[in-house]
Structures are given as structure tokens and as C-alpha cells.
Coordinates of C-alpha atoms (C1' of nucleotides) in Angstrom, one line a residue:
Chain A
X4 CA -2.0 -3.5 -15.5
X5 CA 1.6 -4.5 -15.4
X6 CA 1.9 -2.8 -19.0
X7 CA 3.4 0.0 -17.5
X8 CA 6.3 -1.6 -15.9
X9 CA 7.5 -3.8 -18.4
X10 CA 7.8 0.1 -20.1
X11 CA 9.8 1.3 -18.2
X12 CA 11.9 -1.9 -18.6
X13 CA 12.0 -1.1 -22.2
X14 CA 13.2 2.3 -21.5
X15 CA 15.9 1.0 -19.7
X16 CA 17.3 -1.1 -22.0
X17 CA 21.0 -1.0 -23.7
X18 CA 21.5 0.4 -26.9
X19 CA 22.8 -2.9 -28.1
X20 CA 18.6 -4.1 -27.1
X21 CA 17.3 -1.4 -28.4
X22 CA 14.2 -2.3 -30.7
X23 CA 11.1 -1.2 -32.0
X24 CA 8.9 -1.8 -29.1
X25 CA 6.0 -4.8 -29.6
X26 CA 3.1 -2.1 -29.3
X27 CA 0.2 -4.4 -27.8
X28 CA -2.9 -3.2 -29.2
X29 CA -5.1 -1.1 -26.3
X30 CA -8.7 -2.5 -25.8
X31 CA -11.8 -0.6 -24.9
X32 CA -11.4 -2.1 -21.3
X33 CA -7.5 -0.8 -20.7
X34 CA -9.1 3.0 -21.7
X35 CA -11.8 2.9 -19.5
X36 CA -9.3 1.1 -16.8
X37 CA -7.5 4.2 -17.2
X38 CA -10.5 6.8 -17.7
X39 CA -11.8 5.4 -14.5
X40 CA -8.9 5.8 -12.5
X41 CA -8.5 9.3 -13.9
X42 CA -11.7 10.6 -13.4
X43 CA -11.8 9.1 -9.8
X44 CA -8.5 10.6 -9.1
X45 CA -9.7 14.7 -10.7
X46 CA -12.8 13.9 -8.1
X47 CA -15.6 13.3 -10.9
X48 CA -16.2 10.7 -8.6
X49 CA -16.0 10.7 -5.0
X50 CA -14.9 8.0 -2.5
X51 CA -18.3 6.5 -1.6
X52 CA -20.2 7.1 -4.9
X53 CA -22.2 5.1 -6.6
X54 CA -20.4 3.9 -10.2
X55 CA -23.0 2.9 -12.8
X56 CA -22.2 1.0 -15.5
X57 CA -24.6 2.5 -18.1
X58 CA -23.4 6.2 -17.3
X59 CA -19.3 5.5 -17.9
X60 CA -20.9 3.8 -20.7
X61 CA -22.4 6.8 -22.2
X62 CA -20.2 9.1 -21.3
X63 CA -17.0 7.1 -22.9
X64 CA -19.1 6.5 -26.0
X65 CA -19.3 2.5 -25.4
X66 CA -21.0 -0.4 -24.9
X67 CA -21.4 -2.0 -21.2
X68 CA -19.4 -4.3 -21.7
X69 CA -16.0 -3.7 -21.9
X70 CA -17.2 -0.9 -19.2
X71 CA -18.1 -4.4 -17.1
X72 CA -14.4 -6.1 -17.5
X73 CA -12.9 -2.7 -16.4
X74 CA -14.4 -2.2 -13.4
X75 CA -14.4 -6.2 -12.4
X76 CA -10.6 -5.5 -12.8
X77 CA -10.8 -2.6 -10.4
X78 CA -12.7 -4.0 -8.4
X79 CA -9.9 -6.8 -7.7
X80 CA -8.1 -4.4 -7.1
X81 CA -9.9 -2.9 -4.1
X82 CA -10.7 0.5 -5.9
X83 CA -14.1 -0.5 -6.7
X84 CA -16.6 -2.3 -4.2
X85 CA -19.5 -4.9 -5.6
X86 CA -22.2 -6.0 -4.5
X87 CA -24.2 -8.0 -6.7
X88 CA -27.5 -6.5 -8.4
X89 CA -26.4 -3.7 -6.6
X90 CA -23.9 -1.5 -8.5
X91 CA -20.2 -0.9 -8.1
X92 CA -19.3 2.1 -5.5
X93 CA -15.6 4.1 -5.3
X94 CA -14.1 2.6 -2.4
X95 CA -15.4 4.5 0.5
X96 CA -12.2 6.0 2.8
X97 CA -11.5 7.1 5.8
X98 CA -8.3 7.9 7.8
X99 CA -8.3 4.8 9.2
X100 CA -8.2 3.0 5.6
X101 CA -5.5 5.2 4.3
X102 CA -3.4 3.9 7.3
X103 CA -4.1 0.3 6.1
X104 CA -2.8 1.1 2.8
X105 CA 0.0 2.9 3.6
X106 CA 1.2 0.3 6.0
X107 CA 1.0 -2.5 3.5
X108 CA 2.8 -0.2 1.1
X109 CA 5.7 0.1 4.0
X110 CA 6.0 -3.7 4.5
X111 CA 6.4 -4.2 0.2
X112 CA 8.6 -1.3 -0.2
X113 CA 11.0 -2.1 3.1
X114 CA 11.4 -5.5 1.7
X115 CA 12.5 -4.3 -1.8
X116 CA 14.3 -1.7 -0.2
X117 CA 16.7 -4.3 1.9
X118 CA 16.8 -6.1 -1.4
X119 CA 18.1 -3.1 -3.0
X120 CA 20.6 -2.6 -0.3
X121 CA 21.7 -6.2 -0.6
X122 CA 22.2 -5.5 -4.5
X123 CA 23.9 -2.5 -4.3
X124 CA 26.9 -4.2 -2.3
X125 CA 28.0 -6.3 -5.9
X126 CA 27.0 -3.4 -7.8
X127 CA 26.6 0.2 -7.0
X128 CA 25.2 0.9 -9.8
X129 CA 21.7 -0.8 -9.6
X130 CA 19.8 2.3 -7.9
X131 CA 21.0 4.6 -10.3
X132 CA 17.6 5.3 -12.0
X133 CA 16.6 6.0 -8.4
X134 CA 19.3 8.8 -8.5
X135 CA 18.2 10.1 -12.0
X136 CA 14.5 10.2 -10.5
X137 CA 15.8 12.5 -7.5
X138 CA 17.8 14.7 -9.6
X139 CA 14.1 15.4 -11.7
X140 CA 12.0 15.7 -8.4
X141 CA 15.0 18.5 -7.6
X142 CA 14.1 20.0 -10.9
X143 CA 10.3 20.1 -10.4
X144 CA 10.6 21.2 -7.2
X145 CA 12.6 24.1 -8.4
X146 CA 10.3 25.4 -11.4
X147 CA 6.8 24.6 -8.7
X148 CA 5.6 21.8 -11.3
X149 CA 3.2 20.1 -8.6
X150 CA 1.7 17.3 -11.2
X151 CA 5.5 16.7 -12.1
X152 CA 6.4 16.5 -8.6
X153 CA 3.5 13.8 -7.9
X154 CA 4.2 11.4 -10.7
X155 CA 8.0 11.7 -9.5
X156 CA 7.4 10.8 -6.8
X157 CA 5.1 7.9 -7.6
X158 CA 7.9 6.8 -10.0
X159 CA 10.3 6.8 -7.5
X160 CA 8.3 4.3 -5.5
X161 CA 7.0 1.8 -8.5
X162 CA 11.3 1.7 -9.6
X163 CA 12.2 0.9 -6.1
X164 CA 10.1 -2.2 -6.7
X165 CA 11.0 -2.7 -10.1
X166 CA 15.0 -2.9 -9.4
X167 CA 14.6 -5.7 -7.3
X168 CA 13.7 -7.6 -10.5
X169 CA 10.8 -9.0 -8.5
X170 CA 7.5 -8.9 -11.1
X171 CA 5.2 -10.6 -8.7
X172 CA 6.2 -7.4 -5.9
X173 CA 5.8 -4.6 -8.4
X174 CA 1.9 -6.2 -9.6
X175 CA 1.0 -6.5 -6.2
X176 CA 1.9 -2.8 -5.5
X177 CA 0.2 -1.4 -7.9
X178 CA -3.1 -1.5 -6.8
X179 CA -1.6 0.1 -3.6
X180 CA -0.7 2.9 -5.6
X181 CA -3.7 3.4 -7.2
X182 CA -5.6 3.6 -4.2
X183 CA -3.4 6.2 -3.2
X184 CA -4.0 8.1 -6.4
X185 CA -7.6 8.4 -5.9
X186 CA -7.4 9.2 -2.3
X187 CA -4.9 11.7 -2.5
X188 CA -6.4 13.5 -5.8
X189 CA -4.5 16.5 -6.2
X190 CA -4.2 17.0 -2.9
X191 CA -0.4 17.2 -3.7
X192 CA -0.5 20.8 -3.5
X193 CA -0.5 21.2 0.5
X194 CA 2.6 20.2 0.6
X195 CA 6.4 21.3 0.6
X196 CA 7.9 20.4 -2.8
X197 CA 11.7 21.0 -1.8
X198 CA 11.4 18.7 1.3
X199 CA 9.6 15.7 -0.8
X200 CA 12.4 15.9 -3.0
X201 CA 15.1 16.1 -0.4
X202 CA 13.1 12.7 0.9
X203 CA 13.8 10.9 -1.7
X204 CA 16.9 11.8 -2.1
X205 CA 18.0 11.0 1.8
X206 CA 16.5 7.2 0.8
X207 CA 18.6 6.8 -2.0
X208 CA 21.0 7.6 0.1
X209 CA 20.8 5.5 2.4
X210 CA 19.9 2.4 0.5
X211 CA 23.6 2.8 -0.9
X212 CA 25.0 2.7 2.5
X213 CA 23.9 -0.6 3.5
X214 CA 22.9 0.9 7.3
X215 CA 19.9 -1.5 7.3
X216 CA 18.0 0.2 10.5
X217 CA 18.3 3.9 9.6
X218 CA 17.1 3.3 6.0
X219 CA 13.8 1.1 7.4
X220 CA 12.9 4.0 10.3
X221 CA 13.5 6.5 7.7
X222 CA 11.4 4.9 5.1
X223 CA 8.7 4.0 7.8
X224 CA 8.1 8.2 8.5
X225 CA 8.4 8.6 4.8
X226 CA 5.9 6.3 4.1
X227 CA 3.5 6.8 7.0
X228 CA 4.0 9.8 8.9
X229 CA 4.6 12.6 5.9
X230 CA 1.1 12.0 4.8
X231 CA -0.7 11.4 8.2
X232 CA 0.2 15.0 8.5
X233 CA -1.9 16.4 6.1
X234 CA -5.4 17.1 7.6
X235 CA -7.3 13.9 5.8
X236 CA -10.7 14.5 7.3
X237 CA -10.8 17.8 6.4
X238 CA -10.0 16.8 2.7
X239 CA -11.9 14.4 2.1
X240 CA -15.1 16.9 3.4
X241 CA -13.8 19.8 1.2
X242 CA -13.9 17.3 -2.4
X243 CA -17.4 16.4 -1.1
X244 CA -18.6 19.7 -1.0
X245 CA -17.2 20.8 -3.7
X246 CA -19.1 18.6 -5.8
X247 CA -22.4 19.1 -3.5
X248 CA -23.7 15.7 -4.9
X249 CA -26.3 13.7 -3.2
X250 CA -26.4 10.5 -4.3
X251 CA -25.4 8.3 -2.9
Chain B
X15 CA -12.4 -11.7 -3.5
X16 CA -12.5 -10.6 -0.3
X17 CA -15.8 -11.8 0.6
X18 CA -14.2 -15.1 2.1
X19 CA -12.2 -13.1 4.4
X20 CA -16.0 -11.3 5.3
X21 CA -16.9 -14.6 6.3
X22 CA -14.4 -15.6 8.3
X23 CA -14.7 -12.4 10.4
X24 CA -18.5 -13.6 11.4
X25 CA -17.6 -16.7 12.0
X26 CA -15.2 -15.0 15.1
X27 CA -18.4 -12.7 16.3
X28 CA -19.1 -12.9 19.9
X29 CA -22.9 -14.1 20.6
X30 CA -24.1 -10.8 21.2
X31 CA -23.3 -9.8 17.9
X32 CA -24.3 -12.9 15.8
X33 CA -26.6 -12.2 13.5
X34 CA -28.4 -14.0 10.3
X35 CA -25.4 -14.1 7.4
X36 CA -26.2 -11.6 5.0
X37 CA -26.3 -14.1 2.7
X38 CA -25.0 -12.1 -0.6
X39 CA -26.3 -14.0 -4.1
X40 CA -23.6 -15.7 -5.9
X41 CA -23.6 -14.7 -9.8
X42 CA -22.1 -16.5 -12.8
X43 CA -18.7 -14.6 -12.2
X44 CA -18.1 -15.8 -8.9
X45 CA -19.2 -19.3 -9.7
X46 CA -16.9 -19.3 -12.5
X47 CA -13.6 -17.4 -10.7
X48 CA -14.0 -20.6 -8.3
X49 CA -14.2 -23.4 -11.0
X50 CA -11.5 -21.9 -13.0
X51 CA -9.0 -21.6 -10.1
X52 CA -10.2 -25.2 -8.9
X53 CA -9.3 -26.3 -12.5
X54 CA -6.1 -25.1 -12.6
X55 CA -5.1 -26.1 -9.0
X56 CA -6.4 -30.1 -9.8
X57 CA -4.7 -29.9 -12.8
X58 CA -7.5 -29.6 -15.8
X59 CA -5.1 -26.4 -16.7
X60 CA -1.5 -26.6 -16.6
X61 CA 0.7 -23.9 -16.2
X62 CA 1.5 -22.1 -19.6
X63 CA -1.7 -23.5 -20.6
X64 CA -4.2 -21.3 -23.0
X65 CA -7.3 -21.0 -21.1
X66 CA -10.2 -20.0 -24.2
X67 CA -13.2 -18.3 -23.4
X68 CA -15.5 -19.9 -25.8
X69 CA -14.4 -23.4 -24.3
X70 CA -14.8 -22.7 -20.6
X71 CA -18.2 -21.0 -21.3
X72 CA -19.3 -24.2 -23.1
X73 CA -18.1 -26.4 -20.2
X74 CA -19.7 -24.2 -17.8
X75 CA -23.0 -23.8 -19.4
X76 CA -23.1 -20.3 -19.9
X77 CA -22.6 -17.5 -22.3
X78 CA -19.1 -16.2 -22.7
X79 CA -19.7 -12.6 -21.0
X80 CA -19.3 -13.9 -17.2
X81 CA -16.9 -16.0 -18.0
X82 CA -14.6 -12.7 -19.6
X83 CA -15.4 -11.3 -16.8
X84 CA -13.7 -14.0 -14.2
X85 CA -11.1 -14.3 -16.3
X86 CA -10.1 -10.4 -16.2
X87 CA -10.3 -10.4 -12.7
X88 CA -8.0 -13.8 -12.4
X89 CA -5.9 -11.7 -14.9
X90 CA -5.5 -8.8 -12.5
X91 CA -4.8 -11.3 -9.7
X92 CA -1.5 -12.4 -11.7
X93 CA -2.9 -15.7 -12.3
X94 CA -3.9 -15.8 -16.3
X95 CA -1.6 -13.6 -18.6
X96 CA -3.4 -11.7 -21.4
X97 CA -2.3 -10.6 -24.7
X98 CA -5.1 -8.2 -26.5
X99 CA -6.5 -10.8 -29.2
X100 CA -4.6 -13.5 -28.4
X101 CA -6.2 -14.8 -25.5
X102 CA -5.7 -16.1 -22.5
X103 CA -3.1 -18.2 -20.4
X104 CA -2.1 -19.6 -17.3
X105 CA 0.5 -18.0 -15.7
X106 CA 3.8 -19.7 -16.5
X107 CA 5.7 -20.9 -13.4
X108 CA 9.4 -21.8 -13.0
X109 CA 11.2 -22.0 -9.5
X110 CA 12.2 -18.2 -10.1
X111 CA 8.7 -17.2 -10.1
X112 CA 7.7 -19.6 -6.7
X113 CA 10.7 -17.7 -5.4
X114 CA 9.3 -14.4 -6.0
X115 CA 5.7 -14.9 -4.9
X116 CA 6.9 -16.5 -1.9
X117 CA 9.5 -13.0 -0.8
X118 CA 6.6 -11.0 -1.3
X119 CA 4.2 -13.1 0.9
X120 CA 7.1 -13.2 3.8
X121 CA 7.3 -9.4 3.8
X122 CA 3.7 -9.4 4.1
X123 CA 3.2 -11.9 6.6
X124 CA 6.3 -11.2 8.4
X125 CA 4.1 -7.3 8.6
X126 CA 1.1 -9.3 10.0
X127 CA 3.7 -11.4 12.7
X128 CA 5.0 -8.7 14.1
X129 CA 2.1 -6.6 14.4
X130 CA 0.2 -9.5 16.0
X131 CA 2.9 -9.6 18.6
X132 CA 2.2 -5.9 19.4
X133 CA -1.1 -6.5 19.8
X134 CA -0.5 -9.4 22.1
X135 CA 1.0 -7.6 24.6
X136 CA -1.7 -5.8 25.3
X137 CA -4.3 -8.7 24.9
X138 CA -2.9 -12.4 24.6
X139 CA -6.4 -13.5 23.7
X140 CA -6.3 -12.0 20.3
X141 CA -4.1 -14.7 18.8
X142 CA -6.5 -17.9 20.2
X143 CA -7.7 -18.3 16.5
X144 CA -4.3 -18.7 15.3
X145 CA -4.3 -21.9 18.1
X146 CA -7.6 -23.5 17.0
X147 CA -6.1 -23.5 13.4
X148 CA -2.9 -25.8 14.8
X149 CA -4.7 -27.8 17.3
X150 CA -6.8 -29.0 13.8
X151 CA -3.5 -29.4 12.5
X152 CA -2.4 -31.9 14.6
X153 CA -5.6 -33.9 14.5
X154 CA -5.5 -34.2 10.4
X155 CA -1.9 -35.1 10.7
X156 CA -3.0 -37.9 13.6
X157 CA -5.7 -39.0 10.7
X158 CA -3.6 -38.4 7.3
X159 CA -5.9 -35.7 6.2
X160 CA -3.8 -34.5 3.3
X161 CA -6.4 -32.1 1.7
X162 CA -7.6 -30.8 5.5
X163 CA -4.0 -30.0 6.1
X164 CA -3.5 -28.4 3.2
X165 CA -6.9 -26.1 3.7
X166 CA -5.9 -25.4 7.4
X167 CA -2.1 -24.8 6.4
X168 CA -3.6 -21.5 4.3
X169 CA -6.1 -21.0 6.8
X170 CA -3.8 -20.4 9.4
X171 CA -1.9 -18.3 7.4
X172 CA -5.0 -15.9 6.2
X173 CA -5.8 -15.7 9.5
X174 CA -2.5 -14.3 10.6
X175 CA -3.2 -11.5 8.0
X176 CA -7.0 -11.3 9.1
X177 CA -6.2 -11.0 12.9
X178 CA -4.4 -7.8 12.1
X179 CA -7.1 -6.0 11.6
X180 CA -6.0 -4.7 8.3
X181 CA -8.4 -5.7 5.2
X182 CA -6.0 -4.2 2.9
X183 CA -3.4 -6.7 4.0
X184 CA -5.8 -9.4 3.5
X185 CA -7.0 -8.3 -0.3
X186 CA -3.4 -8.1 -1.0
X187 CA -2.7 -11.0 0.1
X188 CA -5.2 -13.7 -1.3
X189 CA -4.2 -13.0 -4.8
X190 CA -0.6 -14.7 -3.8
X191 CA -2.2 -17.2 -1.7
X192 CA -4.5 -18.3 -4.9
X193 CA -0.9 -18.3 -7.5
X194 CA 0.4 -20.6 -4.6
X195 CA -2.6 -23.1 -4.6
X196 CA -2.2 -23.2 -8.2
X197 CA 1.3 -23.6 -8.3
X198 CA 1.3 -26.5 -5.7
X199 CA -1.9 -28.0 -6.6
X200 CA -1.9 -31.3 -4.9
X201 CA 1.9 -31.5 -4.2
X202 CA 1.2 -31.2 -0.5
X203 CA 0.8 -34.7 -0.6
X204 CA 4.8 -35.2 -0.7
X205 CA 6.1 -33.4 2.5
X206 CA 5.8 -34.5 6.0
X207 CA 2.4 -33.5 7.7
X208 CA 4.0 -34.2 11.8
X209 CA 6.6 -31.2 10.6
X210 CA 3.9 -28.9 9.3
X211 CA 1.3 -28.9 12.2
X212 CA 4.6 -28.4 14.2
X213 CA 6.0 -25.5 12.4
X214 CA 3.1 -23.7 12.3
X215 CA 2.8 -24.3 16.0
X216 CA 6.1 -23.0 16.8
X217 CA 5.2 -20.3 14.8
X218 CA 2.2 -19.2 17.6
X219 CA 4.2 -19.7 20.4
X220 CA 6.7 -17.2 18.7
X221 CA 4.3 -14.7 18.5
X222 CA 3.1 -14.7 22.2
X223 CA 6.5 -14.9 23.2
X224 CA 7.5 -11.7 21.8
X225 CA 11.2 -12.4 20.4
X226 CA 11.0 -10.7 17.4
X227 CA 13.9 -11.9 15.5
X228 CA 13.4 -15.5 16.2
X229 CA 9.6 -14.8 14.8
X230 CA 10.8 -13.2 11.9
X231 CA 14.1 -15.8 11.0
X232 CA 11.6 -18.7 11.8
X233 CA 8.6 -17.1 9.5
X234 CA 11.1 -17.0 6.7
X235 CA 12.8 -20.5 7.5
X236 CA 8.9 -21.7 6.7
X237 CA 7.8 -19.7 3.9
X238 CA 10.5 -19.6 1.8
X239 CA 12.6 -22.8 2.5
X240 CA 10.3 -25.4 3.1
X241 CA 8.1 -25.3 0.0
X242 CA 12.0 -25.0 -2.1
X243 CA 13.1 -28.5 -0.5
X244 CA 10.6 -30.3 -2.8
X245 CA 11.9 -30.6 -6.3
X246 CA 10.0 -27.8 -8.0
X247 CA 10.9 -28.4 -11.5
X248 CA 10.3 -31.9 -11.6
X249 CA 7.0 -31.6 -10.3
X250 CA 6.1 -29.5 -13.5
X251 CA 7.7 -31.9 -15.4
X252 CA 5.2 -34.4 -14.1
X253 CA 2.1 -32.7 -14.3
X254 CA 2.7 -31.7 -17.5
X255 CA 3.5 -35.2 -19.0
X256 CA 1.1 -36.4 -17.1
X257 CA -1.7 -35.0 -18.9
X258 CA 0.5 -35.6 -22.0
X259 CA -1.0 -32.3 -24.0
X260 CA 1.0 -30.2 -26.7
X261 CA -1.6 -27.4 -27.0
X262 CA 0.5 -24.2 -26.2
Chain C
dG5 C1' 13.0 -26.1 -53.1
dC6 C1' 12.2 -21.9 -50.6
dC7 C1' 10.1 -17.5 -49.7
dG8 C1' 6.3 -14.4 -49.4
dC9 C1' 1.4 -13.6 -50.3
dG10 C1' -3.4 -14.1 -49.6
dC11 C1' -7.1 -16.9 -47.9
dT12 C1' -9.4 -19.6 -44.2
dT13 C1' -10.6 -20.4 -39.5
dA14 C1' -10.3 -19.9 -34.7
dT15 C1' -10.7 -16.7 -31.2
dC16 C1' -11.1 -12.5 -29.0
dG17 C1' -13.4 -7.6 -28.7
dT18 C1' -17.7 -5.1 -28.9
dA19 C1' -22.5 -4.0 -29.5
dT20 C1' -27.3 -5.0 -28.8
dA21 C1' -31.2 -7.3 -26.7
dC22 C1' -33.5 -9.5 -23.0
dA23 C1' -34.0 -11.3 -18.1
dA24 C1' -33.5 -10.7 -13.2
dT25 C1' -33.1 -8.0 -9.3
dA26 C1' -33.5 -4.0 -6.3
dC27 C1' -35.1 0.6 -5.3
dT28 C1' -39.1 4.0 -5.1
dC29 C1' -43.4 5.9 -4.9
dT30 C1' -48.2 5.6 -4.6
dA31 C1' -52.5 3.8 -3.3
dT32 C1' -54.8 1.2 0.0
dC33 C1' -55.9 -0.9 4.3
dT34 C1' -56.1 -1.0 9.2
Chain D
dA14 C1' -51.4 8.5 10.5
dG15 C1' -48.7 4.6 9.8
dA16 C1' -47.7 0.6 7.7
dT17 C1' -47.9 -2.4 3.8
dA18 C1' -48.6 -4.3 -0.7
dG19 C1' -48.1 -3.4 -5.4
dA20 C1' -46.7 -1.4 -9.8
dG21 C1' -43.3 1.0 -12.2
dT22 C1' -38.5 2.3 -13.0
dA23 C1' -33.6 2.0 -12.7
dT24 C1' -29.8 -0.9 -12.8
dT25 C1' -27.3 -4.9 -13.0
dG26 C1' -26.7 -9.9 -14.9
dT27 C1' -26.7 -12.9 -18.9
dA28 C1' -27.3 -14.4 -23.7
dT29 C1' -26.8 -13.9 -28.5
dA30 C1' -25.0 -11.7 -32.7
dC31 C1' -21.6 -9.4 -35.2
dG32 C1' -17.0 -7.3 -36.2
dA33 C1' -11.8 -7.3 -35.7
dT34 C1' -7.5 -9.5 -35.2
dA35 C1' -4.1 -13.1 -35.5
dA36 C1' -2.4 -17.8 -36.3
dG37 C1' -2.3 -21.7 -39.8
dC38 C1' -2.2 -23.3 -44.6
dG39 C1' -1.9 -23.6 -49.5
dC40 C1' -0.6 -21.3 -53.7
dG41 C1' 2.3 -19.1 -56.9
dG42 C1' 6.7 -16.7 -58.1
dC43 C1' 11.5 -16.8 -58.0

DNA sequence: GCCGCGCTTATCGTATACAATACTCTATCT
DNA sequence: AGATAGAGTATTGTATACGATAAGCGCGGC
């Protein structure tokens, strides 16, 4: 689950480091990790639904058991609720639980911003990725490219964590994130590209100069209030009927 | 995971809601996510340690497929490191990595502090629990209780997360909680128990009181510097000679 | 003597088979 | 008619068996 971010550390390495990179081997369980997450995220599966083992089996051509580990993992990770001889369900939502989420995200991503402030002072140069991952979300804005603009901005978030050098931070994000994913789907669409990427932008900004009260309020409405405005409720109903599934 | 958080929240139901425990059966994956974390925080693994499937399964008395389980969801929970066909370890620890798990738990609990200072203004009751937890404090302290402090030290701080409100807050923050058991296993018996029933109730009185930048500068004064006084490294050293084993 | 190659063994990854539990529907009793 | 007990089915939990991969070791070539 941390795979990803020690990629993006690769990525970001000097030419003088650059190598061949170690290539770890993908099991069964990190594909059906990610199939999971996928398919909960395009709405195959619903917040609320029932998740049964046999049925991912089948339809990802494998055995239970590695189906098992990966959805114990998700589980952990608060995408997936157990109970026992009972079955694994999608983690039922509501506007109230997206608040809880996205108020724990707040407190992890002030702190690393602060941190990020605090580096920037010996060297300007630590949030530059940040920069390079504005000036894209300015480019997808421009051509409409709403997946482009939602994985931007997810990026934007996951490096914020990732700069502070803090591994323990960035893992214990992540599941924040991907709880986000599912509940926001591709919901992405609703809103306005060009202001999302001027967002991100203004924080960049503002982590560079060090004014430690205006980056935290403006990070807290980017954080909470930006997505409170979209009508939840509403979405969550409209991917329900849209599948017009019954069982629960 | 979160099921002892569940727990907790009956144990504070009024009468009128108290109700028979639902009483939820316990399978071979929870049994063994307990003894393994229990293991490692007595010392039976060290730190860096390979933790192999087919030899916990044996000393455990089952079959090794609830035991992969446990140990993919410890994995996702930071605490065992995985490498696809190369099994499992213990998380490797060095004062940089204390450090970073503790930064992350201050910006969480320093979330839960001030949130449960908003919501004392409104209702001064709702921080009582938080009071119980110290006066217990004070009585293992009178009586040398070592383990009972250390139980009611993590208590008291899982209930500052709990009081919130905010399960999310909670689920995120166990996983740290359990990487700090580990990593102090039964050090606690080195620091002064008067100072610790003390802090934590100074750290009550600061939440009622409402000053919010003493709360926060005293929250951080206890998480991070405290645990950094005792000599971090040389406690590894100890354990690890102490069991006197080479098998990395 | 040192380096690289292939074999052996330990261990993990996956599949299949069986046991335990919970849901559902029907037949029966009151 | 309603409730209830029971059988049958669906689904999860666990055990065993087999295949895949990687670390360790001895052999032969240079």
C-alpha cells in the first residue's frame, strides 16, 4: 500500500541515483487490492453493499483466497466493514461520515503543511514538485481532462505529505484518500476545473510565504468546505438508482 | 480493529440505553492479530525481526490461512513490512521513526484537544471520562502499577480521540497507538509514574479551561518530548542482546 | 583461489476441499 | 392467521495440498 509512494520517490530521484528500479513482483492480492478499489470507485459497487468473497473471486478469475487477504487489508483500512460469518460490506456513507474523513484529512495535511513551511525557509526549493503539479492541473484544466484533473489533484495532496519526508504520515493518509475515492466516484465532474486548479496553486503559494494562519484557514475551506458544497445526498441517491440493485 | 473502540462506546451508554453486548464471535484472525502484537510488544519478536507464517501458525495451532490473514492486516497497519516472496518482518525502528509516528499522533490528537474544548463549552460534562481515566492514574501510581499505568496512559489518550465523536479519527489512530506499544513494549517501567498521572491531568484541566495554545504547546511538550528523554537507541540495543538472536 | 552456475531447501503464493455459521423458505402447530 | 421449528442453501471460516520464488551451498571452470 505504500508501493506507490516510494514511486514517486524513485521518480524523483537525481540523475546521479538513477537506476533500474527493484520491480517487486505484484501478487494476486495487490490486483484485487486495486480491482477492488477500482470497481468501488466506477460504482460496481455501492457504499452499503454487500461484498462477497466468492463473486470477486469469480469474476477476477481467482481463488478466495488471496481475494480474503485483499479485502482484510481493506478492511483495515476502513473501506470495507466485517462482520464475522457475515460477509464484508462497502463502507456505508453518509454526509456526516464524509465530514469525519475530511476533517482528519485537514488535521494530517495542516501538520505537513506547517512542516513544509518550516522547510521551505532553508530551502525554497523543497515544494517545487508541488509547483510542477499546479502547472499540470492548469494544463488539464485548460484541455477539460476531468480524470486528469482528479488524479492531480489527488497527487497534489499525497506529495504534500510525501515532502515532509514523514513515511509514517503519508501511510496513514492513504486510506483517507481512498475513502475519498470511492465516495467521490466520478463525481469530479460537477465541479469548476479552472478554480480547483487556481486552489492549489493559491496553497502553494502560500506555504512558500511562511504566513502560518492564512495558509491553515485557507487549507481548512479547501479541504472542508469545497466539497461540502457539492449536493452529497443527492449523489449518493442518484449512483443508487442508477444501479437499481436490491440487495442489500 | 475498531471493534475495541465499539466497546468502549457501550461501556459510556446511559442506563436507558444499556442493552445485552452484541457479543460478536471472535475468529482465528482476530485471536491471532492480538497474539502477534502481544508477541512483539513482550518481546518474543524484535524489531527487524522476520515474523514466518508457517512458524506462527504452528505455535498457534492453526493452519497458515488465518494467520496470512492477520499478518496482512498488521502489514497495512505499518507494523510488519512485506516483501512479495520474501516474507514478513517487523517493522524496523530507530529514533527517526519514534519521531515520526509520534508528529503524526500530535497533529491528530492535538485535532481531538481542541475539538473537545469546543465541545466543552457548550457542555463541560462531555470531558468526565477523560477524568475517571486520571483519577485511575493517580491510584496505580499510589500502588506502583506499572502495567495499569501503562494501559490507562493509552486509554486516556483513545479516549480523547473517541470523545470526539469522530470514528474516523479513532481507526486512524489505533494503528499508531499499536506501532507505539510495540515500540515501547515494557520500557514504561523506566520513567516516573507521579509525572505521568500528573501530566495527563494537567492535560484535562487544559481542555476545560479553554486556552488553546497552552493545550496545544502542553499536548506536544507530552507526546513528543517525554517518550524522547529515555534513551531510545539503547533500549534497542538491550532488547535485542537480550534475546541474543542473529536470525535477520 | 575466486567467480559464476545449478541444485537444494525454506518459505511464500495460490488453489481446492471441507467445516461452521447464518439466512430463507416452507410446513406445521396452536 | 400468526408464529415457530426445521430443512436447505448461501456464504464465510479453516485446513490441507500443490506450485512458485528466492536464499544458501557446493561444484566446476578459469
Amino acid at each position: 500500500m505504500q508501493r506507490p509512494s516510494l514511486r514517486i520517490a524513485a521518480s524523483q530521484m537525481t540523475d546521479a541515483q538513477r537506476e533500474l528500479e527493484p520491480l517487486t513482483p505484484k501478487t494476486l492480492v495487490d490486483q484485487a487490492v486495486e480491482a477492488i478499489i477500482q470497481a468501488a470507485a466506477t460504482g460496481v459497487f455501492l457504499p452499503g453493499d454487500r461484498v462477497i468473497e466468492a463473486e470477486v473471486a469469480r469474476r477476477l478469475n481467482v481463488s478466495r483466497v488471496p481475494i480474503r487477504e485483499a479485502l482484510r487489508l481493506l478492511e483495515s483500512q476502513g473501506i470495507l466493514v466485517n462482520v464475522p460469518y457475515r460477509g464484508m460490506r462497502l463502507m456505508e456513507v453518509d454526509a456526516g461520515r464524509l465530514r469525519k474523513i475530511l476533517e482528519v484529512r485537514l488535521a494530517l495535511e495542516t501538520f505537513a503543511a506547517f512542516k513544509l513551511q518550516e522547510m521551505c525557509k532553508t530551502d525554497p526549493a523543497t515544494i517545487a514538485p508541488l509547483d510542477r503539479i499546479c502547472a499540470d492541473l492548469v494544463a488539464a484544466a485548460k484541455r477539460g481532462d476531468t480524470y486528469g484533473i482528479a488524479t492531480l489533484d489527488t497527487k497534489f495532496h499525497r506529495t504534500l505529505c510525501t515532502l515532509t519526508g514523514n513515511e509514517v504520515l503519508v501511510a496513514t493518509w492513504e486510506p483517507l484518500s481512498s475513502q475519498l475515492t470511492i465516495i467521490f466516484g466520478l463525481a469530479t465532474l460537477q465541479i469548476d476545473m479552472e478554480s480547483i486548479a487556481r486552489e492549489h496553486s493559491d496553497l502553494a503559494d502560500l506555504i512558500r510565504s511562511g504566513r502560518r494562519s492564512a495558509l491553515e484557514a485557507n487549507l481548512r475551506l479547501h479541504i472542508l468546505d469545497s466539497p461540502q458544497s457539492i449536493d452529497f445526498d443527492a449523489l449518493i441517491e442518484r449512483r443508487k438508482a442508477s444501479a437499481g440493485r436490491k440487495k442489500r
